[in-house]
PDB file of C-alpha atoms in Angstrom:
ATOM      1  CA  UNK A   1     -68.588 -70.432 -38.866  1.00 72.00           C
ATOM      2  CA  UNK A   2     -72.124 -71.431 -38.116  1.00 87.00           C
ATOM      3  CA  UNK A   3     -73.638 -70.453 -35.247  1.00 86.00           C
ATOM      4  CA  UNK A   4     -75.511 -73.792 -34.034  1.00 92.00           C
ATOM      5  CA  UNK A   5     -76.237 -74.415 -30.451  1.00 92.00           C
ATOM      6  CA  UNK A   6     -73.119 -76.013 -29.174  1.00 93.00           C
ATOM      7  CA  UNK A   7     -71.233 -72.791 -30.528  1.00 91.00           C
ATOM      8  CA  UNK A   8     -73.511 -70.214 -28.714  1.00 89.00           C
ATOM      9  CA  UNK A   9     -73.115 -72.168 -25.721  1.00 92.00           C
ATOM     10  CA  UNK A  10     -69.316 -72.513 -26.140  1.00 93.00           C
ATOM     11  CA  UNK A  11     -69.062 -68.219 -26.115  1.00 90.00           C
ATOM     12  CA  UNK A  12     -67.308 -66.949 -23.088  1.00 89.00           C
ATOM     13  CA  UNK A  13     -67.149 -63.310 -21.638  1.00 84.00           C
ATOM     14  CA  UNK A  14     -64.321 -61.412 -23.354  1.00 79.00           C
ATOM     15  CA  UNK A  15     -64.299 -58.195 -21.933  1.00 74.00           C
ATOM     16  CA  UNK A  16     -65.674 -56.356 -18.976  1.00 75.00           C
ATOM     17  CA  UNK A  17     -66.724 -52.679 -18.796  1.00 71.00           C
ATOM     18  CA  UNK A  18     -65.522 -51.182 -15.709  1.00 78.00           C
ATOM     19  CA  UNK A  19     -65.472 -47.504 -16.886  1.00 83.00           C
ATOM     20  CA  UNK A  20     -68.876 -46.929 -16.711  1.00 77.00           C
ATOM     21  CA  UNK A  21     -70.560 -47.229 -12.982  1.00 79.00           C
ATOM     22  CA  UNK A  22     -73.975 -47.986 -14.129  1.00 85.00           C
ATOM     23  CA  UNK A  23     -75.607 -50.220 -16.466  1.00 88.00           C
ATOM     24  CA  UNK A  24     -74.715 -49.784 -20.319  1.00 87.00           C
ATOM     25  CA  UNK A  25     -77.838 -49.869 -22.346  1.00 90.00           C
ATOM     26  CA  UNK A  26     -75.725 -49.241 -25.459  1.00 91.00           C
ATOM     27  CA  UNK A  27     -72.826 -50.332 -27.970  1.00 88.00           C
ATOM     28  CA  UNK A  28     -71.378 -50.052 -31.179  1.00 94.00           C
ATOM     29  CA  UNK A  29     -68.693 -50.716 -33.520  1.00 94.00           C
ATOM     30  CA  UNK A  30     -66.588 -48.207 -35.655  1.00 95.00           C
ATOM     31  CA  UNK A  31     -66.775 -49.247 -39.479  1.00 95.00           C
ATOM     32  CA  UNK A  32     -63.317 -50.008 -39.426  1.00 94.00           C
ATOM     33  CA  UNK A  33     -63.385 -52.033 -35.725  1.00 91.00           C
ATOM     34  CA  UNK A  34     -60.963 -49.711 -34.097  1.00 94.00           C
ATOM     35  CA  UNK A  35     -63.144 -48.145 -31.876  1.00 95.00           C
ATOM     36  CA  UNK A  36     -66.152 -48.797 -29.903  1.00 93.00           C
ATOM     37  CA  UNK A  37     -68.703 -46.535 -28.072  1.00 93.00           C
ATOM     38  CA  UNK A  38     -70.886 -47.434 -25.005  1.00 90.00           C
ATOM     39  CA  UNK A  39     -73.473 -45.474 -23.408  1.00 90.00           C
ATOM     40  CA  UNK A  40     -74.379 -46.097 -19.809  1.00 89.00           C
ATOM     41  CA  UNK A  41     -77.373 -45.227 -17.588  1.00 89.00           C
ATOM     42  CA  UNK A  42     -74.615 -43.158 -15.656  1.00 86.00           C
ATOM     43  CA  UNK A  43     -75.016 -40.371 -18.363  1.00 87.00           C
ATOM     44  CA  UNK A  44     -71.608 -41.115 -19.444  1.00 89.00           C
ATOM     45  CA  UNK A  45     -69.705 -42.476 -22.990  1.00 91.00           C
ATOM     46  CA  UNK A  46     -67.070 -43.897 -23.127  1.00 92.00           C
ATOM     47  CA  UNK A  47     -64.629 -44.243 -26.357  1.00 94.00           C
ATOM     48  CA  UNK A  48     -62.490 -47.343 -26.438  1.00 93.00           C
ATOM     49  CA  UNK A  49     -59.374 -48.162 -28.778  1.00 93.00           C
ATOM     50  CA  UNK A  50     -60.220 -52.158 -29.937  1.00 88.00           C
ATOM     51  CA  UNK A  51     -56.213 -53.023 -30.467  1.00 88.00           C
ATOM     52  CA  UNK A  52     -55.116 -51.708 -27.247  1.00 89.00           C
ATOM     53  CA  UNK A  53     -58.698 -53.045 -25.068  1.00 84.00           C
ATOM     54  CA  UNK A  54     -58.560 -49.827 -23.399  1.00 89.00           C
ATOM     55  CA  UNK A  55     -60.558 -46.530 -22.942  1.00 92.00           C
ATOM     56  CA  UNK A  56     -59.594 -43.440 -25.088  1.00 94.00           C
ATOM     57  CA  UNK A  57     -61.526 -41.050 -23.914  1.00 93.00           C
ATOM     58  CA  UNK A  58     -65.010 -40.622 -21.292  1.00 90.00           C
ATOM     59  CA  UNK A  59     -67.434 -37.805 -21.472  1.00 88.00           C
ATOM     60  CA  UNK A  60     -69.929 -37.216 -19.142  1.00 86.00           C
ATOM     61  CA  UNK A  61     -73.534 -35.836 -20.030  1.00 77.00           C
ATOM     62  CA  UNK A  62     -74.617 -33.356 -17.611  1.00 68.00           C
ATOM     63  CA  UNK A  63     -78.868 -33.173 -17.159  1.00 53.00           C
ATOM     64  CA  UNK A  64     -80.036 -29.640 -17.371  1.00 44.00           C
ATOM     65  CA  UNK A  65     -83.132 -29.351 -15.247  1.00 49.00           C
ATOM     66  CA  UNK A  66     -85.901 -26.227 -16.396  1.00 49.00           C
TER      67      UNK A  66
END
């Protein structure tokens, strides 16, 4: 497929990340496509299984302050 203009503009939202309360600033792929990993500004990370569309597993990154 080549991405011209009428094909960008035909892309629709797919999925929507509820999991995470704040805004997710990133996310990536497994090699495989299995699995995909978002960070959020909520200190959190969330796992998710690609086949099923649902999360696997959250943990939560708690700030140490010196």
């Amino acid at each position: 497929m080549k991405l011209t203009d009428s094909v960008l503009r035909s892309f629709r939202v797919a999925r929507v990340f509820c999991e995470n309360s704040d805004k997710i600033n990133c996310f990536d792929f497994s090699p495989n496509g299995q699995t995909v990993i978002s960070s959020s500004n909520d200190d959190s990370i969330v796992l998710y299984d690609c086949q099923e569309g649902k999360p696997k597993r959250t943990l939560y990154q708690s700030l140490l302050l010196l």
